[in-house]
PDB file of C-alpha atoms and ligand atoms in Angstrom:
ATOM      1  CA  UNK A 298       3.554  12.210 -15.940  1.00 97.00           C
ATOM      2  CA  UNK A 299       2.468  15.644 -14.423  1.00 98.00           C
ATOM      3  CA  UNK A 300      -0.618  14.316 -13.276  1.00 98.00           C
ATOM      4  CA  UNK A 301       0.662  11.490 -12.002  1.00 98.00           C
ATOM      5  CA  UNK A 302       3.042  13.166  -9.873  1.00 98.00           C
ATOM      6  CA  UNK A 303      -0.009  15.169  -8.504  1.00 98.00           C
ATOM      7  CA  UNK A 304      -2.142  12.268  -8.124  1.00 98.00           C
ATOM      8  CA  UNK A 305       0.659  10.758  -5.917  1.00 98.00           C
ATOM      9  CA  UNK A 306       1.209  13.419  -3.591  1.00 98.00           C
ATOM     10  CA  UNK A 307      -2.331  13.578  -3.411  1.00 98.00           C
ATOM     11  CA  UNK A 308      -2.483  10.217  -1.776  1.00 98.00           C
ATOM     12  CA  UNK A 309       0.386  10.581   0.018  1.00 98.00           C
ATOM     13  CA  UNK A 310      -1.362  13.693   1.512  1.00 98.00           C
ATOM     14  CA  UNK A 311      -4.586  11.450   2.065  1.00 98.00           C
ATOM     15  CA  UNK A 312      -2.853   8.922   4.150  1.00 98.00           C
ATOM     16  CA  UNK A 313      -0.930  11.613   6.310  1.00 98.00           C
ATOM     17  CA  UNK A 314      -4.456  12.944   7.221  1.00 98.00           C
ATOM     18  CA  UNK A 315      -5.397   9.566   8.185  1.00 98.00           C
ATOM     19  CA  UNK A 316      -2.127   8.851   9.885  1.00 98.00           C
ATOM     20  CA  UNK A 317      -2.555  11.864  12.141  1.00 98.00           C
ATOM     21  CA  UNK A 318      -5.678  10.772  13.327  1.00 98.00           C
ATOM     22  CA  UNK A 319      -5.185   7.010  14.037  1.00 98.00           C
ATOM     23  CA  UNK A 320      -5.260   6.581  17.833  1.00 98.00           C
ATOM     24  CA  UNK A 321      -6.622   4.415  20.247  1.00 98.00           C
ATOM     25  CA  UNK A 322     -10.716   4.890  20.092  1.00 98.00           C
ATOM     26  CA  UNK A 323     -11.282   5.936  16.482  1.00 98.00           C
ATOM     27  CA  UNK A 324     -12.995   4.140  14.522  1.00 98.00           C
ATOM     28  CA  UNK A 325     -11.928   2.938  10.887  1.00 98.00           C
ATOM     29  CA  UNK A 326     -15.202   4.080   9.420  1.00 98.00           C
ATOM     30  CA  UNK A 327     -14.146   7.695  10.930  1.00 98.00           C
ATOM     31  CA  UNK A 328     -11.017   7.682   9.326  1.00 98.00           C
ATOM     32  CA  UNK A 329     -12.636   6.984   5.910  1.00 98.00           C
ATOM     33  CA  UNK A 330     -14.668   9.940   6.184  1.00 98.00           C
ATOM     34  CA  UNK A 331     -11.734  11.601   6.634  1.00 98.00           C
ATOM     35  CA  UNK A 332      -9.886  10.462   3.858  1.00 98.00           C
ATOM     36  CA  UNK A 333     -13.286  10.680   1.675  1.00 98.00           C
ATOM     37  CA  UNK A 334     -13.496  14.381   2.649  1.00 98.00           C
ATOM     38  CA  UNK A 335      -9.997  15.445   1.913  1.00 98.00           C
ATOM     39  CA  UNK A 336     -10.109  13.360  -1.265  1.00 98.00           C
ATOM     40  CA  UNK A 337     -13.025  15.403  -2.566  1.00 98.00           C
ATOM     41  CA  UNK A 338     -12.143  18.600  -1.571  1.00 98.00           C
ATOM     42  CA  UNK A 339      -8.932  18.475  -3.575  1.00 98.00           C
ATOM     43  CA  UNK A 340     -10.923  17.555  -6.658  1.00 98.00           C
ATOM     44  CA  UNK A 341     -10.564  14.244  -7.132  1.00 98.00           C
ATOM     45  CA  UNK A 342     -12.461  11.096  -6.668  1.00 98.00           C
ATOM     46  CA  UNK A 343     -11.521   8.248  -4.189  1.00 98.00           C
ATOM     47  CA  UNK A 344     -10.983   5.274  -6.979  1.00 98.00           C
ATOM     48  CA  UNK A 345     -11.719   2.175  -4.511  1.00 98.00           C
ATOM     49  CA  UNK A 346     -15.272   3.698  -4.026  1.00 97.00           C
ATOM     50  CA  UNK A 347     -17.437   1.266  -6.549  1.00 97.00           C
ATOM     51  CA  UNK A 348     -14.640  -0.358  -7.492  1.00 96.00           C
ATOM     52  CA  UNK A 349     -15.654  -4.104  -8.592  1.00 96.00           C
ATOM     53  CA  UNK A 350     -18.546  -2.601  -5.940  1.00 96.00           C
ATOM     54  CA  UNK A 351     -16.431  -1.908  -3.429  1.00 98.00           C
ATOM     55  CA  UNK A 352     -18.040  -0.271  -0.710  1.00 97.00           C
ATOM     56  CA  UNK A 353     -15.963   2.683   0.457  1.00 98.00           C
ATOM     57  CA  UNK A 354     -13.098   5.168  -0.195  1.00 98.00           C
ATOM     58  CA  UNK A 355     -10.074   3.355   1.452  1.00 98.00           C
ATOM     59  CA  UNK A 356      -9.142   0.005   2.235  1.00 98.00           C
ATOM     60  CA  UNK A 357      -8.367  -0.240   6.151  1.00 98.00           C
ATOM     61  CA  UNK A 358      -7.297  -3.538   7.587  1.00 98.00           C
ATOM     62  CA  UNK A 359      -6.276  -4.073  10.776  1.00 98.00           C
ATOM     63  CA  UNK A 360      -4.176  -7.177  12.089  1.00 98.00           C
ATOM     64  CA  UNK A 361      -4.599 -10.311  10.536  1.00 98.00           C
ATOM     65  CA  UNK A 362      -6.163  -8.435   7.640  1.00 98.00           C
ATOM     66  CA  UNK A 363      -4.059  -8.347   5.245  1.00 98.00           C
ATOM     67  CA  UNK A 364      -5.593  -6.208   2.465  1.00 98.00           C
ATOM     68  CA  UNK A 365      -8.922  -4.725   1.378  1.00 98.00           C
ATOM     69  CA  UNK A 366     -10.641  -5.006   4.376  1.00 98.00           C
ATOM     70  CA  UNK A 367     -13.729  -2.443   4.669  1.00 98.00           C
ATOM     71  CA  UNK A 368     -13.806   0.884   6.889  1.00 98.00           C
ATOM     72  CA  UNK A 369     -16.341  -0.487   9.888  1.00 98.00           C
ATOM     73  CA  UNK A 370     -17.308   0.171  13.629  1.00 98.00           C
ATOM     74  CA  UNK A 371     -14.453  -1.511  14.748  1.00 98.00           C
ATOM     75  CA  UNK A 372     -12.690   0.802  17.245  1.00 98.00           C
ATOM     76  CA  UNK A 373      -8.879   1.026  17.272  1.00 98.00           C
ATOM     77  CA  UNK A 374      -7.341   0.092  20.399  1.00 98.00           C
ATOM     78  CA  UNK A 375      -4.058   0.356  22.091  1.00 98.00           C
ATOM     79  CA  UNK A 376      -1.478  -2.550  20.147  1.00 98.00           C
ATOM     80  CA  UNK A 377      -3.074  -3.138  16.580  1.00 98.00           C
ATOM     81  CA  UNK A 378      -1.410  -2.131  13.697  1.00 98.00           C
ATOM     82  CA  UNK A 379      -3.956  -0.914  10.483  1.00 99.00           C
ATOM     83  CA  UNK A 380      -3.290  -0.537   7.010  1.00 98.00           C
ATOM     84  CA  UNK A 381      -4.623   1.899   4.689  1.00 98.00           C
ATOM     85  CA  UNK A 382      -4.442   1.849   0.932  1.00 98.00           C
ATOM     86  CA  UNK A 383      -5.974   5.171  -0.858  1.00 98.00           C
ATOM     87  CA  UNK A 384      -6.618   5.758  -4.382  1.00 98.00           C
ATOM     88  CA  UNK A 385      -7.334   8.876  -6.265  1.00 98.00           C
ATOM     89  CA  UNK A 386      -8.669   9.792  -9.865  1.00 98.00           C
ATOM     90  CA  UNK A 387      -7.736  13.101 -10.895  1.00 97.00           C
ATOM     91  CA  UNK A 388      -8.022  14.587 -14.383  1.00 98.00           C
ATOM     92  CA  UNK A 389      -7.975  10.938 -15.933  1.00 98.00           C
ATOM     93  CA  UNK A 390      -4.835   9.284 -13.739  1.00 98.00           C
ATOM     94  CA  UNK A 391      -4.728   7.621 -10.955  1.00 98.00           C
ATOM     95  CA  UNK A 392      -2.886   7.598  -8.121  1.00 98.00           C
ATOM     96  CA  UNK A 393      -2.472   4.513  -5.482  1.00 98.00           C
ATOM     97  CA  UNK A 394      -0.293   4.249  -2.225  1.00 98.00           C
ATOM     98  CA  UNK A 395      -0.609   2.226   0.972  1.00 99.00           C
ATOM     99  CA  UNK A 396       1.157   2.406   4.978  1.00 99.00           C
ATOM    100  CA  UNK A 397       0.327   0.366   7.601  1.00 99.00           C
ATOM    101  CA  UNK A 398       0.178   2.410  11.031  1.00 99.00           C
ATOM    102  CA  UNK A 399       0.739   1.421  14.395  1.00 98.00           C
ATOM    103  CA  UNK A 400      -2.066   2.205  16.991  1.00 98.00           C
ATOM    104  CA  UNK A 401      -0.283   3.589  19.979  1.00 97.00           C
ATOM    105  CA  UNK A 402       2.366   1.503  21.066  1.00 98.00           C
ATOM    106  CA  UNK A 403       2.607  -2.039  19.430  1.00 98.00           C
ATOM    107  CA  UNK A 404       4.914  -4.938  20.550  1.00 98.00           C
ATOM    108  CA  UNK A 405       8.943  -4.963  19.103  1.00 98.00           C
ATOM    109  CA  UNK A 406       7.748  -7.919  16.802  1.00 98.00           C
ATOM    110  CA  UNK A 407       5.229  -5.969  15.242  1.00 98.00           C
ATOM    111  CA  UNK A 408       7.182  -2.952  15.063  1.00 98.00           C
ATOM    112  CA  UNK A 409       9.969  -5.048  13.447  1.00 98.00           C
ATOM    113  CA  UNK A 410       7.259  -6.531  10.847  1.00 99.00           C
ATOM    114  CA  UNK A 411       6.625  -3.184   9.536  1.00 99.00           C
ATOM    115  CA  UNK A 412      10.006  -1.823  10.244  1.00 98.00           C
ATOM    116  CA  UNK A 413      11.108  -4.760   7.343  1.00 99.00           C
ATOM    117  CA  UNK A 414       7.737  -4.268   5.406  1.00 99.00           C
ATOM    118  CA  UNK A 415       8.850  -0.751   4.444  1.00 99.00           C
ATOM    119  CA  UNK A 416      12.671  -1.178   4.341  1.00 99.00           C
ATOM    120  CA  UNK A 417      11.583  -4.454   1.359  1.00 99.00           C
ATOM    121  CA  UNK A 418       9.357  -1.803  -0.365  1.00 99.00           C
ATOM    122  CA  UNK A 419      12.297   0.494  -0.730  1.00 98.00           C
ATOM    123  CA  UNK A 420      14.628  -2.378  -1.856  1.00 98.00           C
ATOM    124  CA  UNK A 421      12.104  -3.218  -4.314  1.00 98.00           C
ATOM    125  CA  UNK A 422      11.703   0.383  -5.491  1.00 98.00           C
ATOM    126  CA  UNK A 423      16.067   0.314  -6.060  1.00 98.00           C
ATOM    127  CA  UNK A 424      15.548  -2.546  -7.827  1.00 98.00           C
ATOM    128  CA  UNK A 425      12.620  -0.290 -10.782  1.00 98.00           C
ATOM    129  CA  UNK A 426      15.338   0.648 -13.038  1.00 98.00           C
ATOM    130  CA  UNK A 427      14.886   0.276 -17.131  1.00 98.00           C
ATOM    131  CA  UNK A 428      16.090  -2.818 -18.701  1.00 98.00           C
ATOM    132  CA  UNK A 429      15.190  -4.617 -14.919  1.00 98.00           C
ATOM    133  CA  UNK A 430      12.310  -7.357 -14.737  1.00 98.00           C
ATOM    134  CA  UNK A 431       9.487  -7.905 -12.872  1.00 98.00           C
ATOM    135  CA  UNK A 432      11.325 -10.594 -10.564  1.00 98.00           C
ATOM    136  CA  UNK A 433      14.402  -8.468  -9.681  1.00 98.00           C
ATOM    137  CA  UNK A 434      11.522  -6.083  -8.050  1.00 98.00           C
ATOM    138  CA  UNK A 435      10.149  -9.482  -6.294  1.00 98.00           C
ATOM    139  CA  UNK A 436      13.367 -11.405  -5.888  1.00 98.00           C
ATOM    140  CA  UNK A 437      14.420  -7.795  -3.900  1.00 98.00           C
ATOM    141  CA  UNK A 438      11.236  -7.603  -1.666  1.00 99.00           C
ATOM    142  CA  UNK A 439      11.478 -11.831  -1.101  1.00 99.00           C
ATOM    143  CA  UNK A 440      14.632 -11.966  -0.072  1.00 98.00           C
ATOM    144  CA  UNK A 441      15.079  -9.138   2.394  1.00 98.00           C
ATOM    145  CA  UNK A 442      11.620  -9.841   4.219  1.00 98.00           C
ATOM    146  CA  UNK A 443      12.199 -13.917   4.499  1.00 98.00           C
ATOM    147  CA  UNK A 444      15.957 -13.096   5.632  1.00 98.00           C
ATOM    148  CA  UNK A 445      14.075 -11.177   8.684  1.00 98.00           C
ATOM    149  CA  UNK A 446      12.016 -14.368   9.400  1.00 98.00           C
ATOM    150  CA  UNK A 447       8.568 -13.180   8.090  1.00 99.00           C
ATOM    151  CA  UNK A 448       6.785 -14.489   5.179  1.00 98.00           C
ATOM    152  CA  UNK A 449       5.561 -12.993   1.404  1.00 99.00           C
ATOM    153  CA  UNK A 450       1.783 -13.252   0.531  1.00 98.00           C
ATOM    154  CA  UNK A 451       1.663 -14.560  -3.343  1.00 98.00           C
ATOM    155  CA  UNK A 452      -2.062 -14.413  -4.477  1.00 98.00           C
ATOM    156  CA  UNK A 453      -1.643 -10.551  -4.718  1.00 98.00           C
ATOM    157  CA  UNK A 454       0.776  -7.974  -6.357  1.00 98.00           C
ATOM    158  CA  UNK A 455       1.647  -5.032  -6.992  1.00 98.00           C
ATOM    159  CA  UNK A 456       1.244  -3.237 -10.926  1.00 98.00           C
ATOM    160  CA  UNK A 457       1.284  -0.847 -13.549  1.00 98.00           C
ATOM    161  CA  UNK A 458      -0.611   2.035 -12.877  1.00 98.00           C
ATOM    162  CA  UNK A 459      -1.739   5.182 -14.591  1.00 98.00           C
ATOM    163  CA  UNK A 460      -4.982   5.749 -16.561  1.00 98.00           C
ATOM    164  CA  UNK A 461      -6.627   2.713 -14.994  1.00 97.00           C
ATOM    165  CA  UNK A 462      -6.087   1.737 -11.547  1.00 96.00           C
ATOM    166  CA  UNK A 463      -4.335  -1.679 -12.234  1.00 97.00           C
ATOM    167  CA  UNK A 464      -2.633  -2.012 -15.832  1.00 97.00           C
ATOM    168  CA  UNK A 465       0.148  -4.345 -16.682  1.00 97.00           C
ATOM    169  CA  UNK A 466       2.451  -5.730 -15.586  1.00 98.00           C
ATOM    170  CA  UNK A 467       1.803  -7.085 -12.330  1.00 98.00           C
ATOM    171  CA  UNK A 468       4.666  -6.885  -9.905  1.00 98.00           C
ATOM    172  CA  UNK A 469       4.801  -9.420  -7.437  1.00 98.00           C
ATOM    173  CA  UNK A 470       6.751  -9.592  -4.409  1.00 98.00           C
ATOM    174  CA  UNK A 471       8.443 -12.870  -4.890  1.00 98.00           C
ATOM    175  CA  UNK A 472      10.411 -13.728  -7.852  1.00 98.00           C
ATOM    176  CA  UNK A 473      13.567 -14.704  -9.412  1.00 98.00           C
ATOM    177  CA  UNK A 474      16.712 -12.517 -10.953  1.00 98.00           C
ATOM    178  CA  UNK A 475      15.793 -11.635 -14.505  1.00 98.00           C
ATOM    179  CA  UNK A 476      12.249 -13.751 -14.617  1.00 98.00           C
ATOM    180  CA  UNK A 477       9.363 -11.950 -15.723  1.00 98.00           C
ATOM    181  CA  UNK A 478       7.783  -8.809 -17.708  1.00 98.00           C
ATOM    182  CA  UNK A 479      11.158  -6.461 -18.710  1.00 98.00           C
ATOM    183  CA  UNK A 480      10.562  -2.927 -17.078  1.00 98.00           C
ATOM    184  CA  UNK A 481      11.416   0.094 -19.492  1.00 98.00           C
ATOM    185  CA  UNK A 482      11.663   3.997 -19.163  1.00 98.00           C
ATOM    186  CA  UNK A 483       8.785   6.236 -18.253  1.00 97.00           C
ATOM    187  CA  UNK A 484       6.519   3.086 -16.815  1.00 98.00           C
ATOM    188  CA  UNK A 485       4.941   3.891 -14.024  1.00 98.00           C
ATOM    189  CA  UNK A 486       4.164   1.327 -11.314  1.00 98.00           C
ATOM    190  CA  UNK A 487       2.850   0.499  -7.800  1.00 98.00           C
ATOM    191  CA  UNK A 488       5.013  -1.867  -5.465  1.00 99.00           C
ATOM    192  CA  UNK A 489       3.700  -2.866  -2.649  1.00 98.00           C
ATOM    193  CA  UNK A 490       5.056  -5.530  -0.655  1.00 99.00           C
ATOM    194  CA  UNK A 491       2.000  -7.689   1.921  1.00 99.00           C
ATOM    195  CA  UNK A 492       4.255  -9.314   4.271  1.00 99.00           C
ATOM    196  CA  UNK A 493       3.300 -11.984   7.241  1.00 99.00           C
ATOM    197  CA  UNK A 494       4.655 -12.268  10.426  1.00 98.00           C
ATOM    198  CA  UNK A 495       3.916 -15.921  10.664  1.00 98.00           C
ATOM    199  CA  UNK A 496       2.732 -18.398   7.844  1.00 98.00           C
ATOM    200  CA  UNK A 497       2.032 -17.075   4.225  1.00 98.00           C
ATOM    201  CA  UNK A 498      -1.401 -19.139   3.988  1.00 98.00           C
ATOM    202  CA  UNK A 499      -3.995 -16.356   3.349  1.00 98.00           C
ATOM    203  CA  UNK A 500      -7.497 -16.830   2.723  1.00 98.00           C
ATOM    204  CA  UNK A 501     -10.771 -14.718   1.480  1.00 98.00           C
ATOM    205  CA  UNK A 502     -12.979 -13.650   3.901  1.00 98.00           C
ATOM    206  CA  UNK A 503     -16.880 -14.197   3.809  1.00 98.00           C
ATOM    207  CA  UNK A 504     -17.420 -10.663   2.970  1.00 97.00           C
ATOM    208  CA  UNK A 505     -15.843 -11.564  -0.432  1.00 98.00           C
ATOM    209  CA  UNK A 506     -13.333  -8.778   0.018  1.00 98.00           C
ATOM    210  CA  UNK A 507     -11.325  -8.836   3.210  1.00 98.00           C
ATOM    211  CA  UNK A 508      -7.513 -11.140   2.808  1.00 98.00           C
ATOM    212  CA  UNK A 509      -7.045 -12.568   6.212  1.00 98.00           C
ATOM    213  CA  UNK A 510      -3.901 -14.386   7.299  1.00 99.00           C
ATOM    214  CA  UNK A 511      -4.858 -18.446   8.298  1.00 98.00           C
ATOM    215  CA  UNK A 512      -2.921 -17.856  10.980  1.00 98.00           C
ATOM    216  CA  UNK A 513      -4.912 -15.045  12.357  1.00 98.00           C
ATOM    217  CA  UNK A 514      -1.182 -13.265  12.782  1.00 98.00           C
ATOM    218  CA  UNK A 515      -0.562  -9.507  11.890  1.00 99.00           C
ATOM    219  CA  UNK A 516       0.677  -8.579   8.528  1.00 99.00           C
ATOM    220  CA  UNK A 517       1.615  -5.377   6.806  1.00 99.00           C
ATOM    221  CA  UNK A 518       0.847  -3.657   3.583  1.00 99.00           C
ATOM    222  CA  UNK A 519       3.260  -0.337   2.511  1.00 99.00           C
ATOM    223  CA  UNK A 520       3.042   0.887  -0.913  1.00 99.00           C
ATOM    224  CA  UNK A 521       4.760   3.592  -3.086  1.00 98.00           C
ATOM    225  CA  UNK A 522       3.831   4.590  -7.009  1.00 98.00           C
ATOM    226  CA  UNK A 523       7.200   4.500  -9.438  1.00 98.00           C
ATOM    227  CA  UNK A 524       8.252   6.073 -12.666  1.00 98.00           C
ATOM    228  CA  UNK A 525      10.753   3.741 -13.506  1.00 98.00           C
ATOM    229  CA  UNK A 526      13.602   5.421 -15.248  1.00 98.00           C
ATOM    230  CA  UNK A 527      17.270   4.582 -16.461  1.00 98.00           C
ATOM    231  CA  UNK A 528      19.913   4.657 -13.598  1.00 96.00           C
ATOM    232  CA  UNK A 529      17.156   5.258 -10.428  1.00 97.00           C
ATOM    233  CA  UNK A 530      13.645   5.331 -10.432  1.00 98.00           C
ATOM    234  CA  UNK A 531      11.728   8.498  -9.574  1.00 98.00           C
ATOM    235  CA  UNK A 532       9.517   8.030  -6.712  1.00 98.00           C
ATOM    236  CA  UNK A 533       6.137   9.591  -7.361  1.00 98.00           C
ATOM    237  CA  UNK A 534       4.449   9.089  -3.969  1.00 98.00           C
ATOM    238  CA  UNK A 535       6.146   9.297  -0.582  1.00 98.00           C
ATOM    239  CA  UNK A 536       5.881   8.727   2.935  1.00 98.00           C
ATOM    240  CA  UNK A 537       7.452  11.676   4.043  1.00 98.00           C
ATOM    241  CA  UNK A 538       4.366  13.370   4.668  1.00 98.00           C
ATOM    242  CA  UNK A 539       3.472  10.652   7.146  1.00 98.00           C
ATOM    243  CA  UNK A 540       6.612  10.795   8.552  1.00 98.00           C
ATOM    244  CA  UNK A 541       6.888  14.366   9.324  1.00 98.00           C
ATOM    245  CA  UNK A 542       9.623  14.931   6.792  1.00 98.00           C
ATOM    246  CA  UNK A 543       7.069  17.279   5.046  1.00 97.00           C
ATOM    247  CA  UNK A 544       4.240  19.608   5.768  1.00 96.00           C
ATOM    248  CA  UNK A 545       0.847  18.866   4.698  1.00 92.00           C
TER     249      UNK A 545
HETATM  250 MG1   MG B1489      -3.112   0.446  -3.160  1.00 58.60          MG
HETATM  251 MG1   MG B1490      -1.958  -0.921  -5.669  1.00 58.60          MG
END
């Protein structure tokens, strides 16, 4: 659980270094280097690199990219929102956390997407407790986001994590009250809620990686690692980092 807990803040740490330097003219393949960088000099190993062959460190998706799209040449401009999912091995665990970041100023509606993004992630995360199931983690996540209008990608989820990357159970983000795998002490898990602004449609883009809303409208992607535990969960990775709550 130790090393879990490091691996966490470790990512956490990751995505505040590439939070600080998301801005208008960067490029998502600079950020990566980033990201790679700090990764390795911390003593760890980026996980997504050569994952299924995945080509680089960190997932970074911008827009209508929902998830796992590849660092490029694109250049960040004023108005687009990216998301960045970072994984770490370190001393045989991994670690796994995602945030979506707005580029300069974005429009209310987007703001408001990931405004209800994160809030549904921490609903979710109240919802982790021992003796819980899978779909009180979904139903939690489904219900808030739809309630704000916006809509809950289903062909991915979030899981169990620890000495591999993605271990049972999954965890989706849409569910039912008691349905699904029965969550118990000392688990530890990754939810991470993909929510749409428009339509839920998704499809698989040619480069056999990239999820792109049909729609072509923005969507979000935060992510946090949980122990679940009896009475609250413990939150391994945070945000506050990002967020300024904490010093890198
Ligand atoms: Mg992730
Ligand atoms: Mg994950």
């Amino acid at each position: 659980m130790e090393l879990m807990r490091e691996n966490a803040i470790l990512v956490s740490k990751t995505l505040a270094v590439v939070g600080k330097a998301v801005a208008p003219g960067v490029t998502t393949n600079q950020l990566n280097r980033l990201a790679e960088t700090y990764i390795r000099d911390n003593g760890a190993i980026p996980s997504f690199l050569g994952y299924d062959g995945f080509p680089a460190a960190l997932c970074m998706s911008v827009n209508d990219t929902v998830v796992h799209g590849f660092p490029s040449d694109y250049v960040l401009k004023e108005g687009d929102i990216l998301s960045v999912d970072c994984g770490t091995l370190y001393k045989g665990y991994n670690g796994d956390s995602a945030y979506t970041f707005a580029v300069g100023e974005v429009s209310a509606e987007v703001a408001r997407l990931l405004a209800v993004t994160k809030e549904s992630l921490y609903r979710g995360i109240a919802a982790a407790v021992a003796g819980a199931r899978t779909g009180d983690i979904g139903h939690a996540v489904q219900s808030y986001c739809e309630a704000a209008g916006f809509s809950v990608v289903r062909e991915l989820e979030g899981h169990g994590v620890g000495k591999e990357m993605h271990e049972n159970p999954g965890i989706p983000n849409f569910g039912c009250r008691g349905k699904g795998a029965k969550l118990t002490a000392g688990m530890t898990i990754c939810i991470e809620p993909m929510i749409n602004m428009g339509s839920r449609s998704v499809y698989l883009a040619n480069d056999g990686w990239a999820v792109k809303t049909v729609d072509h409208k923005p969507s979000a992607h935060f992510e946090l690692t949980v122990a679940v535990r009896k009475g609250a969960p413990e939150v391994l990775s945070t945000f506050d980092f990002i967020e300024g709550r904490r010093e890198l």
